Amino acid sequence: MGSRGKGRTLMEVGPDGVAIITIINPPVNSLSVDVLRSLKESFDQALQRDDVKAIVVTGAKGKFSGGFDITSFGGAQEANIERPKPGWISVEIITDTIEAARKPSVAAIDGLALGGGLEVAMACNARISTPTAQLGLPELQLGIIPGFGGTQRLPRLVGLTKALEIMLTSKPVQGKEAFGLGLVDGVVSPDQLVNTARKWALDILDRRRPWVYSLYKTDKIEPLGEAREILKFARAQARKQAPNLNHPLVCIDVIEAGIVSGPRAGLWKEAEAFEELVQSDTCKSLVHIFFAQRGTSKVPGVTDRGLAPRHMKKVAILGGGLMGSGIATALVLSNYPVILKEVNQKFLDAGINRIKANLQSRIKKGKMTQEKFENAITLVKGSLDYESFRDVDMVIEAVIENVSLKQQIFADLEKYCPPNCILASNTSTIDLNLIGEKTKSQDRIIGAHFFSPAHVMPLLEIVRTKQTSPQVIVDLLDVSKKIKKTPVVVGNCTGFAVNRMFFPYTQAALLLVERGTDVYQIDKVITKFGMPMGPLRLADLVGFGVAVATGSQFVQNFPERTYKSMLIPILQEDKRAGETTRRGFYLYDDRRKASPDPELKNYIEKARRISGVSIDPKLVKLPEKDIIEMIFFPVVNEACRVLDEGIAIKAADLDISAVMGMGFPPYRGGIIFWADSLGSKYIYSRLEKWSELYGEFFKPCAYLAARAAKGIPLSASVEQVKSRL
């Protein structure tokens, strides 16, 4: 987004009497208060000048405007900062200056017209766009609603149903589709854009084309009764899809206010609601996630060295299982040629078929054409030996979590791959120093930890050891960008950042279950909190084999704070291994739909007897708030250790890791951001109490204790803590 204070508009008047007003605020011509003030001044000037007949609004360097500058939100959320009064932008500038102008205006749209950018364009009397321009109102992604008249003008231009869809999904439409909807009036190539808009503006002036005020259009708005039905349905959908979010409902209310009481009343209601939402916790959390996501690719001491990423011409993948085939899919979707190696022909065929199935599911969803599918499949070559590895630029190992197998593979790779080939492992828990122990290539060994399914999940955990060269990290950051993943660079340890942080997630649930809390109640509460599924349903999905293999790594490395439950091994003894065997904590039907299992209580009782644990009456009827805290505070505690050990560079990286790797609700701002909203003192006191009652598993770490003692946020850096001491 553009930075505050630098943006402006520029006005030039042509010999035809059309004033071209250009928004200039690189890189995406975002609308700061300064830009909007300058836009108003340019309009006022154009209206006063006798040589100006009509106006065209456009953006510099092929981008109309990417919307209101999000960096301004920080200011908007600080009470002591002077801000424009509500409605100053939407009423005074957009409506009473641009739309009410005595001279016609046309928006010439290329690149982006998002958020406030589209709202400015909708206030013009017509819009001309290029076929690939992106038009949309994505404000709901940030916990707010369109605030410059979008809730009023969009329904009047495209109809209520489509306007609701565009706003509630935050998905932009392209110029071509926008023309079909009536959002733009003409579609032309970029080189003809401004000239076409000039002519259009003069045609409006001479009444050859209609002079339209979007705010007062009524032909696309349904009669009141019908409109109310559409809005009622939209409300029901919003409640179902985002039960913890209020702002989608506010958006629908504001749209309704404009239909019932008239558009001008709707504008004032919108301005008032926007002001309130900017101050909300949801908005603060989502804005934090917005910037945290963009900050993950900046790694001090690595990305500030001026290193250019090397071109990856060919990538090899070892293992065609669920993970390997998913990684291969992600790579071929971005045109990387891939060699897939397996131990025998049967496994190789199965791996290639998995890749085909992944791609075919994209065709079914309309995300891929048959032609692109054919091209993607030609990029995959199968192999049963290392001969074809002699010219690869990167290898990603994705075999089972077995230390000696991985050590053997890396020793082989060193013999066959070129000397500067990147040797990456997709291990989720095993220390990379162990994996590369038998090689002399420590500087090019790196973790490329994808999350399952690898071609769908947005996170890539890039794990560096103390020996990994900065060049290799820069190369992998570039690959992650090309395959459209959000990278998080972390240090090397058991479980790295995401799995290490979340290993107490299932363990806390097992501790509660053995002491009397209902399995299904835990999952219900955690899902209601906003997780895609509860910890025990997740254990079923991952499979108990994986749960035990990864769990044993934590038992080995963090014995003092690992909760050793007997429940999963007991279930395994009875051939229950989770969803794949149709029985775990839940029972699964043919469509993998989960339902509670009445027999589960027998296994829980057996686990209690073996562990010597008894039911705690306090934990049987545990309030929802306590379930959430007893499940997540151990996760927060482990996240603090990850920060303390320097495994993560900054707290915001852990927030993104939790959101994108584990499905932690983004509207809560990530694990550390959420913890800071509750306060380090509170979290410390709760963990301290539970550790007295239930043992070391809950014991608060030194990092948390130090911050709690001074009431300092968990996200504060070591320097900030020192300055408080």
XYZ file of C-alpha atoms in Angstrom:
725
model
C 0.000 0.000 0.000
C 1.157 3.567 -0.514
C 2.669 5.542 2.329
C 0.979 8.425 4.080
C 1.807 12.009 3.196
C 3.366 11.318 -0.222
C 0.265 10.888 -2.367
C -1.356 13.549 -4.527
C -3.325 14.064 -7.727
C -2.193 15.864 -10.850
C -4.502 17.735 -13.230
C -3.748 18.413 -16.904
C -6.187 20.046 -19.324
C -6.086 18.957 -22.971
C -6.951 21.029 -26.042
C -10.350 19.230 -26.148
C -11.258 20.833 -22.802
C -11.081 17.548 -20.840
C -9.204 17.723 -17.529
C -7.288 14.512 -16.775
C -6.967 14.073 -13.000
C -4.347 11.404 -12.194
C -4.049 9.725 -8.781
C -0.343 9.397 -7.887
C 0.632 7.394 -4.818
C 2.959 4.503 -5.671
C 2.994 1.545 -5.746
C -0.805 1.097 -6.143
C -2.080 4.705 -6.006
C -3.734 4.150 -2.645
C -6.032 6.821 -1.226
C -4.610 8.533 1.827
C -6.287 11.583 3.403
C -3.760 13.716 1.472
C -4.675 12.086 -1.850
C -8.402 12.590 -1.223
C -7.856 16.218 -0.230
C -5.835 16.720 -3.413
C -8.572 14.975 -5.455
C -11.160 17.402 -4.076
C -8.906 20.378 -4.868
C -8.360 19.123 -8.454
C -12.139 18.732 -8.938
C -12.864 22.181 -7.459
C -10.243 23.688 -9.759
C -11.633 21.873 -12.828
C -15.146 23.144 -12.000
C -13.933 26.729 -11.631
C -11.913 26.842 -14.869
C -13.761 27.997 -17.978
C -11.462 26.006 -20.299
C -12.519 22.685 -18.647
C -15.632 21.075 -20.133
C -15.413 17.571 -18.668
C -13.239 15.443 -16.368
C -11.489 12.049 -16.583
C -10.139 10.432 -13.402
C -7.343 7.878 -13.798
C -4.353 6.429 -11.938
C -0.629 6.669 -12.652
C 1.358 3.786 -14.171
C -1.518 1.541 -15.226
C -3.238 1.254 -11.833
C -6.405 3.207 -11.055
C -6.279 2.836 -7.251
C -5.720 -0.089 -4.870
C -8.007 1.484 -2.270
C -7.695 3.359 0.991
C -4.191 3.244 2.457
C -4.269 0.588 5.179
C -1.301 2.141 6.983
C -3.718 4.982 7.828
C -5.773 2.547 9.923
C -3.152 2.557 12.655
C -3.776 6.288 13.000
C -7.535 5.811 12.790
C -7.328 3.374 15.699
C -5.410 5.753 17.958
C -7.831 7.935 19.868
C -5.473 10.934 20.128
C -4.895 11.310 16.379
C -6.946 13.938 14.586
C -9.032 12.296 11.867
C -11.533 13.539 9.312
C -15.058 13.694 10.709
C -17.375 10.794 9.725
C -18.823 11.326 6.273
C -16.232 13.923 5.253
C -14.907 11.572 2.566
C -18.067 9.747 1.478
C -20.449 12.727 1.560
C -18.360 15.865 1.161
C -15.761 14.591 -1.344
C -17.181 11.566 -3.148
C -20.861 12.597 -3.288
C -21.048 16.402 -3.050
C -17.860 17.145 -5.022
C -17.307 14.312 -7.535
C -20.821 12.983 -8.185
C -22.599 16.355 -7.882
C -20.147 18.141 -10.191
C -21.729 20.417 -12.862
C -19.275 18.962 -15.390
C -19.416 15.249 -16.338
C -16.716 12.885 -15.096
C -15.573 9.474 -16.379
C -13.280 7.017 -14.581
C -10.616 5.399 -16.797
C -9.794 2.131 -15.001
C -6.764 -0.065 -15.543
C -4.975 -2.443 -13.151
C -6.747 -2.136 -9.806
C -9.910 -0.349 -8.729
C -10.377 -1.800 -5.268
C -12.108 -0.516 -2.147
C -12.012 3.270 -2.046
C -10.604 3.241 -5.586
C -13.774 1.628 -6.934
C -15.914 3.890 -4.737
C -14.334 6.974 -6.374
C -14.938 5.428 -9.820
C -18.603 4.653 -8.999
C -19.192 8.313 -8.149
C -18.158 9.335 -11.675
C -20.916 9.550 -14.294
C -19.440 6.628 -16.285
C -16.627 4.073 -16.066
C -14.424 2.707 -18.853
C -12.140 -0.201 -18.063
C -9.560 -2.521 -19.581
C -10.636 -6.197 -19.911
C -8.296 -7.433 -17.145
C -8.735 -4.602 -14.625
C -9.689 -5.865 -11.134
C -12.729 -4.152 -9.598
C -13.916 -4.995 -6.104
C -14.748 -3.987 -2.541
C -12.564 -6.228 -0.339
C -13.040 -4.223 2.882
C -14.737 -7.056 4.773
C -11.415 -8.927 4.738
C -10.166 -6.231 7.111
C -13.118 -6.319 9.497
C -14.720 -3.147 8.125
C -17.287 -2.275 5.438
C -16.902 -0.066 2.353
C -16.864 3.453 3.808
C -16.901 5.804 0.805
C -20.402 5.042 -0.477
C -19.775 1.521 -1.805
C -22.640 -0.026 0.154
C -25.040 2.393 -1.570
C -23.708 2.692 -5.121
C -22.740 -0.911 -5.912
C -26.281 -2.341 -5.424
C -27.666 0.463 -7.610
C -25.213 -0.361 -10.404
C -25.231 -4.196 -10.401
C -28.323 -5.197 -8.401
C -28.610 -6.367 -4.828
C -27.674 -10.058 -5.177
C -24.444 -9.449 -7.106
C -23.466 -6.475 -4.922
C -23.857 -8.591 -1.775
C -21.743 -11.339 -3.324
C -18.951 -8.926 -4.322
C -18.860 -7.321 -0.854
C -19.381 -10.387 1.349
C -16.845 -12.590 -0.482
C -14.327 -9.727 -1.049
C -13.652 -11.232 -4.505
C -12.937 -8.767 -7.322
C -14.429 -9.025 -10.815
C -12.490 -8.410 -14.022
C -13.308 -5.580 -16.416
C -14.990 -7.912 -18.888
C -17.368 -9.322 -16.251
C -17.884 -5.856 -14.755
C -19.163 -4.687 -18.158
C -21.711 -7.526 -18.254
C -22.888 -6.542 -14.765
C -23.262 -2.857 -15.586
C -20.470 -1.821 -13.225
C -18.508 -0.375 -16.147
C -19.938 1.168 -19.318
C -17.273 0.160 -21.823
C -14.220 -2.107 -22.138
C -11.220 -1.062 -24.239
C -7.507 -1.885 -24.545
C -5.070 -0.012 -22.231
C -3.678 2.119 -25.097
C -7.169 3.411 -25.970
C -8.376 3.825 -22.374
C -7.853 7.509 -21.631
C -8.836 8.710 -25.125
C -12.049 6.659 -25.040
C -12.849 8.097 -21.586
C -12.226 11.669 -22.881
C -14.614 11.164 -25.783
C -17.174 9.537 -23.478
C -17.053 12.512 -21.088
C -17.652 14.947 -23.977
C -20.499 12.736 -25.274
C -22.175 12.999 -21.840
C -21.725 16.776 -21.932
C -23.394 16.946 -25.366
C -26.152 14.548 -24.193
C -25.115 11.866 -26.680
C -24.702 9.546 -23.714
C -26.672 9.501 -20.454
C -25.512 11.625 -17.504
C -25.885 9.056 -14.693
C -25.747 9.601 -10.926
C -25.064 6.090 -9.540
C -26.399 7.010 -6.097
C -29.862 7.741 -7.468
C -30.207 4.868 -9.962
C -33.235 2.710 -9.156
C -33.688 0.388 -12.148
C -31.472 -2.392 -10.672
C -32.944 -2.307 -7.147
C -35.691 -4.832 -6.434
C -39.050 -3.757 -4.909
C -38.821 -3.402 -1.103
C -40.462 -6.744 -0.195
C -38.228 -8.689 -2.565
C -35.134 -6.730 -1.487
C -35.848 -7.579 2.157
C -36.068 -11.288 1.298
C -32.678 -11.153 -0.469
C -31.138 -9.361 2.532
C -32.704 -11.827 4.960
C -31.168 -14.748 3.042
C -27.764 -12.976 2.967
C -27.935 -12.501 6.759
C -28.680 -16.193 7.317
C -25.723 -17.156 5.091
C -23.374 -14.714 6.849
C -24.354 -16.073 10.276
C -23.784 -19.616 9.096
C -20.446 -18.975 7.395
C -18.962 -16.587 9.967
C -20.855 -17.014 13.251
C -18.242 -15.062 15.239
C -18.205 -12.020 12.967
C -20.449 -8.994 13.240
C -19.250 -6.769 10.395
C -20.847 -8.763 7.522
C -24.231 -8.230 9.269
C -23.466 -4.527 9.720
C -22.736 -4.311 5.979
C -26.133 -5.865 5.171
C -27.889 -3.496 7.634
C -26.272 -0.456 6.009
C -27.314 -1.594 2.509
C -30.870 -2.066 3.812
C -30.894 1.395 5.407
C -30.182 2.945 2.008
C -32.969 0.981 0.332
C -35.523 1.759 3.050
C -34.598 5.363 3.938
C -32.931 6.538 0.744
C -29.301 6.573 -0.399
C -28.262 9.744 1.397
C -29.450 8.352 4.735
C -27.590 5.153 3.780
C -24.356 7.138 3.300
C -24.559 8.593 6.822
C -25.337 5.195 8.323
C -22.377 3.731 6.398
C -20.005 6.468 7.653
C -21.102 5.937 11.252
C -20.768 2.122 11.022
C -17.356 2.411 9.324
C -16.040 4.588 12.175
C -17.182 2.068 14.767
C -15.781 -0.933 12.919
C -12.331 0.645 12.428
C -12.050 0.685 16.247
C -13.185 -2.955 16.634
C -10.957 -5.819 17.808
C -11.804 -7.709 14.605
C -10.481 -4.883 12.429
C -7.329 -4.501 14.558
C -6.713 -8.268 14.333
C -7.253 -8.488 10.570
C -5.129 -5.403 9.850
C -2.379 -6.976 11.995
C -2.610 -10.193 9.929
C -2.555 -8.148 6.682
C 0.795 -6.556 7.609
C 2.191 -9.667 9.324
C 1.664 -11.662 6.128
C 3.524 -9.087 4.066
C 6.341 -8.941 6.606
C 7.244 -12.651 6.595
C 9.480 -12.408 3.523
C 11.757 -9.812 5.183
C 14.475 -11.709 7.058
C 17.173 -9.618 8.789
C 20.688 -10.659 7.787
C 19.325 -12.566 4.761
C 17.029 -10.505 2.530
C 18.902 -7.248 3.230
C 22.166 -8.480 1.665
C 21.234 -7.712 -1.930
C 21.293 -11.393 -2.986
C 19.384 -12.203 -6.169
C 17.450 -15.508 -6.212
C 18.811 -18.165 -8.594
C 16.519 -19.540 -11.278
C 15.179 -23.028 -10.484
C 14.969 -24.799 -13.840
C 14.161 -28.266 -12.481
C 13.032 -29.629 -9.108
C 13.171 -33.265 -7.934
C 10.827 -34.707 -5.310
C 11.499 -37.868 -3.338
C 8.335 -39.717 -2.398
C 5.004 -39.645 -4.220
C 2.738 -40.060 -1.203
C 0.131 -37.542 -0.120
C 2.762 -34.927 0.707
C 5.168 -35.463 -2.206
C 2.380 -35.507 -4.811
C 0.865 -32.351 -3.257
C 4.225 -30.524 -3.435
C 4.681 -31.683 -7.052
C 1.179 -30.352 -7.849
C 2.009 -26.944 -6.334
C 5.205 -26.760 -8.424
C 3.732 -27.805 -11.790
C 0.853 -25.351 -11.305
C 3.560 -22.661 -11.432
C 5.332 -24.227 -14.424
C 8.258 -25.874 -12.627
C 9.425 -29.104 -14.334
C 9.404 -31.879 -11.700
C 11.092 -35.281 -11.379
C 9.198 -37.573 -9.012
C 11.264 -40.437 -7.587
C 9.819 -43.519 -5.934
C 11.232 -46.879 -4.804
C 9.240 -49.008 -7.270
C 6.969 -48.676 -10.306
C 3.769 -49.344 -8.353
C 4.448 -46.460 -5.923
C 5.574 -44.210 -8.787
C 2.373 -44.807 -10.778
C 0.315 -44.137 -7.640
C 2.215 -40.842 -7.045
C 1.684 -39.631 -10.627
C -1.992 -40.584 -10.432
C -2.319 -38.516 -7.244
C -0.880 -35.487 -9.064
C -3.349 -36.040 -11.931
C -6.238 -36.328 -9.457
C -5.170 -33.083 -7.725
C -5.129 -31.271 -11.066
C -8.416 -32.816 -12.229
C -10.166 -31.588 -9.088
C -9.132 -28.074 -10.200
C -10.800 -28.650 -13.589
C -14.003 -29.734 -11.794
C -13.949 -26.548 -9.704
C -13.469 -24.426 -12.828
C -9.985 -23.297 -11.710
C -8.170 -24.947 -14.617
C -8.764 -25.643 -18.309
C -8.188 -29.050 -19.938
C -5.377 -27.478 -21.978
C -3.578 -26.223 -18.853
C -4.042 -29.660 -17.297
C -2.321 -31.332 -20.287
C 0.567 -28.831 -20.091
C 0.975 -29.310 -16.329
C 1.088 -33.104 -16.597
C 3.856 -32.962 -19.238
C 6.038 -31.201 -16.637
C 6.123 -34.347 -14.432
C 8.660 -37.111 -15.152
C 8.875 -40.281 -13.059
C 12.111 -41.928 -11.921
C 13.196 -44.999 -9.934
C 16.857 -43.989 -9.498
C 19.043 -40.915 -9.001
C 20.483 -40.755 -12.546
C 18.104 -37.966 -13.619
C 19.094 -35.885 -10.549
C 22.403 -34.829 -12.107
C 21.037 -31.477 -13.401
C 18.372 -30.558 -10.828
C 18.502 -27.229 -8.976
C 16.569 -28.351 -5.926
C 15.468 -31.626 -4.331
C 12.593 -31.835 -1.823
C 12.561 -35.012 0.261
C 9.035 -36.059 1.310
C 9.358 -39.601 2.665
C 8.091 -40.980 6.000
C 9.341 -39.503 9.304
C 12.228 -41.907 9.827
C 15.615 -40.472 10.824
C 17.900 -43.210 9.440
C 15.988 -43.349 6.117
C 16.302 -39.581 5.687
C 20.027 -39.683 6.593
C 20.615 -42.347 3.920
C 18.711 -40.301 1.319
C 20.696 -37.124 2.012
C 23.989 -39.022 1.796
C 22.865 -40.368 -1.626
C 21.714 -36.939 -2.816
C 25.129 -35.494 -2.084
C 26.674 -38.051 -4.486
C 24.247 -37.552 -7.378
C 23.105 -33.908 -7.320
C 25.124 -30.952 -8.665
C 27.317 -29.243 -6.003
C 25.069 -26.154 -5.718
C 21.732 -28.028 -5.742
C 19.481 -27.137 -2.774
C 18.796 -30.157 -0.548
C 15.438 -29.589 1.138
C 13.423 -31.765 3.493
C 9.672 -31.630 4.057
C 10.030 -33.153 7.535
C 7.520 -31.742 10.001
C 9.358 -32.530 13.237
C 12.848 -34.003 12.803
C 15.861 -31.799 13.537
C 17.611 -30.958 10.228
C 21.081 -31.322 11.758
C 20.223 -34.981 12.370
C 19.005 -35.415 8.788
C 22.175 -33.930 7.288
C 24.540 -35.506 9.826
C 26.149 -37.858 7.285
C 26.759 -35.203 4.619
C 29.317 -32.446 4.054
C 26.616 -30.196 2.535
C 25.231 -28.469 5.632
C 25.232 -25.046 3.958
C 22.665 -26.142 1.337
C 20.392 -28.204 3.600
C 17.108 -26.468 4.381
C 13.627 -27.406 5.564
C 10.738 -26.853 3.140
C 7.844 -27.823 5.380
C 4.562 -27.781 3.455
C 1.208 -28.351 5.140
C -1.226 -30.956 3.928
C -2.709 -30.814 1.318
C 0.445 -29.118 0.016
C -1.093 -27.703 -3.194
C -3.930 -26.077 -1.191
C -2.553 -24.932 2.194
C -1.093 -21.419 1.957
C 1.903 -21.704 4.347
C 5.484 -22.795 3.652
C 7.696 -23.091 6.719
C 11.297 -22.482 5.603
C 13.647 -23.969 8.198
C 17.269 -22.868 8.386
C 20.055 -24.381 10.418
C 23.009 -22.347 11.695
C 24.912 -23.507 8.587
C 22.249 -22.862 5.875
C 23.574 -20.241 3.454
C 21.589 -16.996 3.012
C 21.551 -17.632 -0.765
C 19.622 -20.886 -0.285
C 17.060 -19.083 1.932
C 16.639 -16.307 -0.686
C 16.155 -18.972 -3.392
C 13.453 -20.769 -1.411
C 11.690 -17.474 -0.592
C 11.531 -16.827 -4.328
C 10.109 -20.317 -5.037
C 7.460 -19.808 -2.321
C 6.392 -16.540 -3.955
C 6.164 -18.180 -7.391
C 4.046 -21.078 -6.073
C 1.838 -18.528 -4.235
C 2.697 -19.611 -0.690
C 3.262 -17.372 2.309
C 6.756 -18.211 3.579
C 7.792 -18.073 7.235
C 11.534 -18.448 7.890
C 12.215 -20.210 11.200
C 15.113 -21.780 13.070
C 15.839 -25.460 13.434
C 14.515 -27.514 16.362
C 12.161 -30.429 16.949
C 8.827 -29.488 15.347
C 10.195 -26.103 14.118
C 7.634 -23.315 14.761
C 4.141 -24.530 13.812
C 4.153 -28.141 15.028
C 6.263 -27.269 18.047
C 3.874 -24.471 19.056
C 0.832 -26.691 18.588
C 2.088 -29.982 20.058
C 0.381 -29.104 23.395
C -2.926 -28.529 21.516
C -3.925 -32.215 21.336
C -2.056 -33.079 24.528
C -4.066 -30.540 26.543
C -7.259 -32.067 25.144
C -6.128 -35.587 26.158
C -5.258 -34.359 29.659
C -8.773 -32.900 30.024
C -10.458 -36.026 28.600
C -8.634 -38.345 31.011
C -9.759 -36.141 33.895
C -13.420 -36.077 32.923
C -14.067 -33.453 30.208
C -16.231 -34.721 27.335
C -14.324 -35.310 24.050
C -17.126 -33.925 21.889
C -17.666 -30.891 24.116
C -13.974 -29.949 23.739
C -14.147 -30.161 19.939
C -17.461 -28.283 19.833
C -16.114 -25.389 21.935
C -12.846 -25.128 19.991
C -14.724 -25.140 16.654
C -17.068 -22.460 17.981
C -13.979 -20.416 18.939
C -13.108 -20.424 15.225
C -10.768 -23.368 14.565
C -11.632 -25.499 11.491
C -11.899 -28.515 13.817
C -11.222 -29.428 17.425
C -7.969 -31.120 18.568
C -9.436 -34.639 18.774
C -11.166 -34.464 15.387
C -7.819 -33.204 14.033
C -6.011 -36.218 15.570
C -8.465 -38.470 13.695
C -7.832 -36.611 10.429
C -4.024 -36.721 10.720
C -4.109 -40.382 11.797
C -2.827 -41.892 15.026
C 0.304 -43.300 13.361
C 1.485 -39.768 12.544
C 0.310 -38.479 15.945
C 2.392 -41.124 17.779
C 5.466 -40.648 15.536
C 5.515 -36.877 16.001
C 4.470 -37.138 19.659
C 7.436 -39.409 20.389
C 9.782 -36.685 19.041
C 8.365 -34.255 21.593
C 8.487 -36.818 24.436
C 12.148 -37.394 23.594
C 13.093 -33.717 23.357
C 10.800 -32.023 25.882
C 10.115 -34.810 28.422
C 9.439 -32.474 31.343
C 6.443 -30.789 29.698
C 4.943 -33.504 27.527
C 1.652 -35.001 28.632
C 1.924 -38.762 28.103
C -1.612 -40.035 27.546
C -2.346 -43.741 27.099
C -5.584 -43.109 25.221
C -4.290 -43.081 21.626
C -2.096 -46.221 22.042
C -5.118 -48.045 23.571
C -7.320 -47.024 20.620
C -4.568 -48.156 18.228
C -4.408 -51.582 19.879
C -8.022 -52.038 18.815
C -7.181 -51.141 15.183
C -8.572 -47.644 15.568
C -6.227 -45.250 13.805
C -8.488 -42.291 13.016
C -10.417 -41.357 9.891
C -8.614 -43.787 7.536
C -9.855 -46.801 9.554
C -13.274 -45.137 10.022
C -12.837 -45.298 13.790
C -10.911 -43.037 16.121
C -12.407 -40.576 18.568
C -15.329 -40.494 16.133
C -17.029 -43.000 13.837
C -16.945 -42.244 10.077
C -19.443 -43.201 7.384
C -18.768 -43.780 3.648
C -18.588 -40.036 3.071
C -16.186 -39.562 5.986
C -18.820 -37.750 8.013
C -17.940 -37.891 11.707
C -20.361 -38.913 14.444
C -19.791 -39.502 18.195
C -18.927 -43.038 19.316
C -20.779 -44.266 22.434
C -18.064 -46.925 22.975
C -15.303 -44.336 23.388
C -15.948 -44.023 27.134
C -14.707 -47.620 27.663
C -11.320 -46.756 26.158
C -11.119 -43.556 28.241
C -11.806 -45.534 31.440
C -9.070 -48.036 30.520
C -6.603 -45.168 29.854
C -7.444 -43.680 33.272
C -6.780 -46.992 35.025
C -3.394 -47.441 33.328
C -2.337 -43.824 33.965
C -3.634 -43.848 37.532
C -5.616 -40.666 36.839
C -8.994 -40.003 38.450
C -11.926 -37.845 37.354
C -11.745 -34.241 38.570
C -15.307 -32.924 39.200
C -14.145 -29.379 38.279
C -13.157 -30.591 34.796
C -16.373 -32.537 34.130
C -18.551 -29.430 33.773
C -15.865 -27.080 32.511
C -17.174 -23.676 31.232
C -16.450 -22.859 27.557
C -14.017 -20.079 28.472
C -11.957 -22.516 30.584
C -11.885 -25.147 27.820
C -10.557 -22.527 25.362
C -7.904 -21.344 27.823
C -6.770 -24.818 28.941
C -6.376 -25.881 25.293
C -4.717 -22.693 23.974
C -2.662 -21.299 26.871
C -0.185 -24.223 26.687
C 0.121 -23.385 22.955
C 0.823 -19.737 23.856
C 3.376 -20.917 26.432
C 5.223 -23.025 23.851
C 5.043 -20.134 21.332
C 6.824 -18.007 23.967
C 9.632 -20.582 24.165
C 9.895 -20.564 20.357
C 10.378 -16.778 20.496
C 12.753 -16.969 23.449
C 15.008 -19.454 21.636
C 15.039 -17.306 18.485
C 13.358 -20.079 16.442
C 10.948 -17.397 15.190
C 12.297 -13.953 14.349
C 9.210 -12.058 15.480
C 5.847 -12.693 17.142
C 3.963 -11.691 13.969
C 5.571 -14.656 12.135
C 4.037 -17.009 14.715
C 0.669 -15.313 14.256
C 0.803 -16.003 10.495
C 2.050 -19.555 11.131
C -0.892 -20.253 13.459
C -3.443 -18.761 11.042
C -2.124 -20.299 7.822
C -0.666 -23.533 9.149
C -3.220 -24.513 11.798
C -6.349 -22.554 10.840
C -6.287 -20.276 13.918
C -9.029 -17.690 13.240
C -7.474 -14.660 11.460
C -10.079 -12.335 13.027
C -8.406 -13.075 16.380
C -5.089 -11.836 14.974
C -3.003 -15.004 15.439
C -1.888 -16.835 18.575
C 0.362 -14.164 20.168
C -1.836 -11.219 19.139
C -4.830 -12.991 20.725
C -2.802 -13.781 23.864
C -1.781 -10.118 24.148
C -5.456 -9.109 24.040
C -5.891 -11.144 27.257
C -2.621 -9.986 28.833
C 0.584 -11.786 29.870
C -0.253 -11.470 33.606
C -3.595 -13.227 33.212
C -2.173 -16.089 31.102
C 0.730 -16.563 33.515
C -1.551 -16.713 36.580
C -3.868 -19.287 34.952
C -0.997 -21.547 33.847
C 0.679 -21.242 37.255
C -2.529 -22.375 38.977
C -3.058 -25.334 36.613
C 0.562 -26.450 36.943
C 0.032 -26.714 40.715
C -3.097 -28.815 40.133
C -2.132 -30.881 37.071
C 1.654 -30.850 36.789
C 4.558 -29.613 34.676
C 2.613 -29.668 31.388
C 1.118 -26.248 32.293
C 4.231 -24.693 33.885
C 4.720 -21.143 32.516
C 8.101 -20.594 30.845
C 10.657 -17.938 31.834
C 9.836 -15.705 28.831
C 6.163 -15.572 29.852
C 7.023 -15.084 33.533
C 9.356 -12.133 32.770
C 6.713 -10.361 30.688
C 3.927 -11.073 33.175
C 6.014 -9.616 36.019
C 6.213 -6.278 34.170
C 2.831 -6.458 32.413
C 4.610 -6.354 29.040
C 2.994 -7.778 25.851
C 4.273 -11.183 24.703
C 4.965 -9.695 21.270
C 7.431 -7.173 22.749
C 11.009 -7.734 21.574
C 13.871 -8.390 24.004
C 15.021 -4.762 23.487
C 11.576 -3.466 24.452
C 11.596 -5.628 27.586
C 15.069 -4.400 28.573
C 13.950 -0.788 28.158
C 11.135 -1.427 30.675
C 13.391 -3.060 33.292
